[in-house]
Tab-separated table of C-alpha atoms in Angstrom:
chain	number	residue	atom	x	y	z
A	1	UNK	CA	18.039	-15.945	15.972
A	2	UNK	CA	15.174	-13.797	15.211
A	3	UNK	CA	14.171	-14.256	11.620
A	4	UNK	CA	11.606	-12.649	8.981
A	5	UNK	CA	11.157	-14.754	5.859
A	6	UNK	CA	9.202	-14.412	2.783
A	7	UNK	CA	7.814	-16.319	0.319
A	8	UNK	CA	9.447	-17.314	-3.479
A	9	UNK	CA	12.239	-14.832	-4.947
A	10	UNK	CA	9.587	-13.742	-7.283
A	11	UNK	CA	5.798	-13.953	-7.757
A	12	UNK	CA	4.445	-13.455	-11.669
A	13	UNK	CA	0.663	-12.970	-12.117
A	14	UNK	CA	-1.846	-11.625	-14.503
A	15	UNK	CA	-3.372	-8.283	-14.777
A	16	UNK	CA	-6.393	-8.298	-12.397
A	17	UNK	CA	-6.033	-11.377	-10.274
A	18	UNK	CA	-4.849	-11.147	-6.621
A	19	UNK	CA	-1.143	-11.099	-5.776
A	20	UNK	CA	-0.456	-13.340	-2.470
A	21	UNK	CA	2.696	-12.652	-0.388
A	22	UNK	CA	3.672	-13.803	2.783
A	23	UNK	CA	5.807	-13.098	5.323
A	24	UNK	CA	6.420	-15.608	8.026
A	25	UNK	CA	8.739	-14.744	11.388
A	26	UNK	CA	10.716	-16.960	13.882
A	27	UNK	CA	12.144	-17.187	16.983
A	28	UNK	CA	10.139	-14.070	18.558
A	29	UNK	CA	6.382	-12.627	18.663
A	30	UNK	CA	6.650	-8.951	17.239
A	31	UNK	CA	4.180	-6.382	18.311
A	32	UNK	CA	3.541	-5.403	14.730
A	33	UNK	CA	4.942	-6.154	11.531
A	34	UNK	CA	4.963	-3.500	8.487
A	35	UNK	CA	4.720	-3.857	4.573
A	36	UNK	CA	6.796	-1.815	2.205
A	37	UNK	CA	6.911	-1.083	-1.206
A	38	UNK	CA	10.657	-0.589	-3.439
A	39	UNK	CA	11.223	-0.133	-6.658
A	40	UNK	CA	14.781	-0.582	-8.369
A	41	UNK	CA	16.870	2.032	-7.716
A	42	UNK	CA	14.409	3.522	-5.030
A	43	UNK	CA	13.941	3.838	-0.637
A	44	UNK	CA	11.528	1.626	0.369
A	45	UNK	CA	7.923	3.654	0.757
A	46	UNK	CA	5.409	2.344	3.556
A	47	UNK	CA	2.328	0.705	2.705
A	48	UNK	CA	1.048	-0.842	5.627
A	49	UNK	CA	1.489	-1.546	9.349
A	50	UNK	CA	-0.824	-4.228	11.216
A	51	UNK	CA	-0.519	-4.929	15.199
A	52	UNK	CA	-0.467	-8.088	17.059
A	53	UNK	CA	-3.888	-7.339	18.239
A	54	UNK	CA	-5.290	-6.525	14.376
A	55	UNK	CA	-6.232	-9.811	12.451
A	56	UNK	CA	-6.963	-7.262	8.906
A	57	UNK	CA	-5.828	-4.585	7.843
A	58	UNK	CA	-6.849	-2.552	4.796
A	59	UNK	CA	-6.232	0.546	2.274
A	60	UNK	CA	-7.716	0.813	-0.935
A	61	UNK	CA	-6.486	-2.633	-3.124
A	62	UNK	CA	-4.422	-3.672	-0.286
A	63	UNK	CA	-4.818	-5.826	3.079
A	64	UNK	CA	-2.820	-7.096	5.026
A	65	UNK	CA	-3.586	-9.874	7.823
A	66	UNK	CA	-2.012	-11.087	10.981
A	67	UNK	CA	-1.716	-15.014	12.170
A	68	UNK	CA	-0.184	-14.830	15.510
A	69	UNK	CA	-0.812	-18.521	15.586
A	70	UNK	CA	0.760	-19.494	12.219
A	71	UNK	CA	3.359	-16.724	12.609
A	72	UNK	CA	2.398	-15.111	9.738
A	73	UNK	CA	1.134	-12.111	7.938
A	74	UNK	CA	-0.203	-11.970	4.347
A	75	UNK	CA	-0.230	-8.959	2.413
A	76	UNK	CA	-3.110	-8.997	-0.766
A	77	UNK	CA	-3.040	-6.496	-3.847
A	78	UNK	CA	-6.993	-7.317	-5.243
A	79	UNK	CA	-7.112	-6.295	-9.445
A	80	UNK	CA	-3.162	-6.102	-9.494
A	81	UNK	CA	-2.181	-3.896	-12.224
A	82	UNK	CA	1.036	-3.591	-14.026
A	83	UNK	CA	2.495	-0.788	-12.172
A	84	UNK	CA	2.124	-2.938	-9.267
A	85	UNK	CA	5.297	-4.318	-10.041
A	86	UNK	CA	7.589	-3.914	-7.970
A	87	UNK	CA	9.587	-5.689	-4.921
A	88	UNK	CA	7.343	-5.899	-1.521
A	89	UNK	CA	9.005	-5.836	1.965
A	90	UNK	CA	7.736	-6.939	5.138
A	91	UNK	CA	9.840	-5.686	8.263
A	92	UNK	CA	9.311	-5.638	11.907
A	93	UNK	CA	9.706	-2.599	14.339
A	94	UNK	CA	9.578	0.880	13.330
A	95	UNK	CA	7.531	2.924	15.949
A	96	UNK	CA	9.042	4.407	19.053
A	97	UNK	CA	12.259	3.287	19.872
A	98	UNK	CA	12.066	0.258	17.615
A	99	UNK	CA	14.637	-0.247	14.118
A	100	UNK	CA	13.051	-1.403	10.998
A	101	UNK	CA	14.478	-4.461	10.499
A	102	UNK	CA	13.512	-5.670	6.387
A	103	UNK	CA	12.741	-9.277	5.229
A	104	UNK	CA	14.305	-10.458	1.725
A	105	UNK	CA	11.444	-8.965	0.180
A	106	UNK	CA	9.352	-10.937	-2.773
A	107	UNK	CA	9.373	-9.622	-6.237
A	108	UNK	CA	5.719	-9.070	-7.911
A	109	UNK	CA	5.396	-8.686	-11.795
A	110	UNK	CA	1.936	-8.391	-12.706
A	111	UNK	CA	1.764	-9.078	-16.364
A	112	UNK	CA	-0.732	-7.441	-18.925
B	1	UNK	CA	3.902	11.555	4.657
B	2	UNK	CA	6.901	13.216	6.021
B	3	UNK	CA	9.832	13.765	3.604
B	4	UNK	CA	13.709	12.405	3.577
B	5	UNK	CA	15.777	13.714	1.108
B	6	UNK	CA	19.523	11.879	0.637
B	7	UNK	CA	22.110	13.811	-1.366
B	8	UNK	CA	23.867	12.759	-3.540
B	9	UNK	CA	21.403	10.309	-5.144
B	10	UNK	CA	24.327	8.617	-7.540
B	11	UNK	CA	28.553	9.144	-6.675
B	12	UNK	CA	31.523	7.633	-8.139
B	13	UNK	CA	34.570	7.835	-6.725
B	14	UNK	CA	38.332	6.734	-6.981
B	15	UNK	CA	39.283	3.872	-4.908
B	16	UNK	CA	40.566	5.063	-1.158
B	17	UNK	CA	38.959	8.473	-1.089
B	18	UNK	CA	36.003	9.183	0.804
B	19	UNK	CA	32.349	10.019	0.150
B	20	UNK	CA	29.399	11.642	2.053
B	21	UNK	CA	25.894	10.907	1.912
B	22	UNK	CA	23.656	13.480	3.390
B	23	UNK	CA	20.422	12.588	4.744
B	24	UNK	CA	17.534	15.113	5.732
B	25	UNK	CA	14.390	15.300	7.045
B	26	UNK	CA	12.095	18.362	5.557
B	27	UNK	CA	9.342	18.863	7.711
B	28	UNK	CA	10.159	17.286	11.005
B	29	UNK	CA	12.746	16.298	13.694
B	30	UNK	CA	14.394	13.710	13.070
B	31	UNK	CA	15.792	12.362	16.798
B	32	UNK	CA	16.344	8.995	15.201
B	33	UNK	CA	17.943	8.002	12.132
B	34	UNK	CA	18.946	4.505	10.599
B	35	UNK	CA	21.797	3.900	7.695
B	36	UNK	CA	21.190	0.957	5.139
B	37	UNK	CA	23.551	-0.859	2.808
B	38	UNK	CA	21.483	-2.945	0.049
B	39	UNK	CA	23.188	-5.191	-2.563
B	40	UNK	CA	21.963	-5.662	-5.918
B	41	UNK	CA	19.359	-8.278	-5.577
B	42	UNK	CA	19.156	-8.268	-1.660
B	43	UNK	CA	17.752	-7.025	0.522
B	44	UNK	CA	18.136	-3.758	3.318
B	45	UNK	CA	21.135	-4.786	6.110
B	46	UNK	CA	20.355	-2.044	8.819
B	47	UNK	CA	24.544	-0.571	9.262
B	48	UNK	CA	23.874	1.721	12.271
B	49	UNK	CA	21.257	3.587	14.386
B	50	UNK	CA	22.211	7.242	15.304
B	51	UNK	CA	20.420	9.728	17.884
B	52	UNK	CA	20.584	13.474	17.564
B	53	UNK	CA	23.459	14.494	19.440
B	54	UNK	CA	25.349	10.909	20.309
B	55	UNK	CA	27.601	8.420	19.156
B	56	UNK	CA	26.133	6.335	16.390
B	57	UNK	CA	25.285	2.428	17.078
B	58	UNK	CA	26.893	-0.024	14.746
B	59	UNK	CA	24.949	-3.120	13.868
B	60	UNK	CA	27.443	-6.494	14.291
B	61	UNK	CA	30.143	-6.731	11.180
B	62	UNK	CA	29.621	-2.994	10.675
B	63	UNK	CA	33.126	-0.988	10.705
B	64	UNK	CA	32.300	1.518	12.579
B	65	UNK	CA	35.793	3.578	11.557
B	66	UNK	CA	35.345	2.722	8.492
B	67	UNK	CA	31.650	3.907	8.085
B	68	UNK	CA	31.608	7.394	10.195
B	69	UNK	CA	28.216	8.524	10.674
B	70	UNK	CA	27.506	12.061	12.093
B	71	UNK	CA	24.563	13.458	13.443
B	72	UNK	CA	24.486	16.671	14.833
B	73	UNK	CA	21.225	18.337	14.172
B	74	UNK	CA	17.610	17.144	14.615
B	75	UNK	CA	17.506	17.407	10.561
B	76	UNK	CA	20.892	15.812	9.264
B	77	UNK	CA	22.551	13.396	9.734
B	78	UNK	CA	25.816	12.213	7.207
B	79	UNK	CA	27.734	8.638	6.572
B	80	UNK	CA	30.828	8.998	5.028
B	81	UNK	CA	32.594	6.146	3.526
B	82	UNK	CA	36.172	6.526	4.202
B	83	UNK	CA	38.996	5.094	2.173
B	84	UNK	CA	36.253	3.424	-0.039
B	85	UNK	CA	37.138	0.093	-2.147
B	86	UNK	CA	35.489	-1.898	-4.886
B	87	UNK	CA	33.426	-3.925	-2.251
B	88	UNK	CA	31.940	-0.870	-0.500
B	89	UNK	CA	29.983	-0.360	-4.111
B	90	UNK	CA	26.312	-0.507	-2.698
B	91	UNK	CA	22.714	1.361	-2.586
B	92	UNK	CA	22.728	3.399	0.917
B	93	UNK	CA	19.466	4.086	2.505
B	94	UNK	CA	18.471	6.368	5.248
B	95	UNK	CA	15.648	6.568	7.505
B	96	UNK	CA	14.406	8.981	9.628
B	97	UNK	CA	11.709	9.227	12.425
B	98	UNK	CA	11.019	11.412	15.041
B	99	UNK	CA	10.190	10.252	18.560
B	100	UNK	CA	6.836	9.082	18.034
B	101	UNK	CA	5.888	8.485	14.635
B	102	UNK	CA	6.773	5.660	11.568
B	103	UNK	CA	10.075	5.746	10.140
B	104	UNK	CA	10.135	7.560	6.799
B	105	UNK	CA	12.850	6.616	4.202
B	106	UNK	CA	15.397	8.598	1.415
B	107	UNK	CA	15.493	7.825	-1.537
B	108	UNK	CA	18.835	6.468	-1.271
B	109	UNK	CA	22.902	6.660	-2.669
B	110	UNK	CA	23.885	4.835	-5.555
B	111	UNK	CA	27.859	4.353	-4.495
B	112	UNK	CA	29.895	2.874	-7.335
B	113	UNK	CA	34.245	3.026	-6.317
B	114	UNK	CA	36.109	2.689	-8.981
């Protein structure tokens, strides 16, 4: 079956280093994949989305990049901060016709 | 970015009534919108895709009498949870887009049946 998976349950770093997540997929080649952001309680909000064709993506402290061959994409936060806490989604589909279908999502607590 | 408010944001309710969640889009036409169930800890289980003006689409293990969705305009669209139980105690989450762009998300339903 078709299958997004991410990394750890939950990802602890300090205040100003990079946060690493990935999201690896199986079983099928998406077109695109997209990167969400929830906190408790909360919808997800949309961050990112990076096509097939697209090896980097970027806005502001975030990029996200797209290994076709590895089946991967990795989404950065450069000089985390601590309201970058929260839990990070990555999900395929979304655009025309497509549903959004969500990973397990990684938890990121960026410590002071 | 476009705008999808859900109503109520928390309910509690009495075991075997039913509850509806509205969902709406503010400034844009929804033709497509998507109902999520999340469990504490979990993540979002996609329950059922519904176009403006037909039948809703049930995702596999997804009661479909159980979990009526309506949606009859091109800005609302409503899941009631009939006869609700214990287990149907969850964080509902819809999503709306219109033909061409992203989907755009509410900020969700906290259910709890009592």
């Amino acid at each position: 079956s078709q299958k997004i998976e991410q990394n750890s349950e939950a990802l602890n770093i300090q205040e100003g280093k990079t946060a690493t997540l990935t999201c690896n997929y199986t079983n099928y080649s998406p077109a695109y994949l997209q990167w969400y952001r929830q906190d408790p309680g909360r919808g997800p909000v949309f961050l990112l989305l990076i096509r097939e064709n697209e090896k980097e993506k970027r806005k502001e402290r975030l990029k996200v990049t797209f290994d076709t061959t590895l089946k991967q994409s990795l989404f950065h936060i450069t000089a985390s901060q601590p309201a970058d806490s929260a839990t990070y989604l990555c999900a395929r589909g979304g655009t025309s016709y497509d549903k959004v279908i969500f990973g397990p999502g990684t938890s990121l607590s960026v410590i002071p | 970015g476009a705008v999808v408010s859900q109503h109520p944001s928390r309910v509690i309710c009495k075991s075997g009534t039913s509850v509806k969640i509205e969902c709406r889009s503010l400034d844009f036409q929804a033709t497509t919108m998507f109902w999520y169930r999340q469990f504490p800890k979990q993540s979002l289980m996609l329950m059922a895709t519904s176009n403006e003006g037909s039948k809703a689409t049930y995702e596999q293990g997804v009661e479909k009498d159980k979990f009526l969705i309506n949606h009859a305009s091109l800005t609302l669209s409503t899941l009631t949870v009939t006869s609700a139980h214990p287990e149907d105690s969850s964080f509902y989450i819809c999503s709306a887009r219109d033909r061409l762009s992203e989907a755009f998300f509410g900020q969700g339903t906290r259910l709890t049946v009592v």
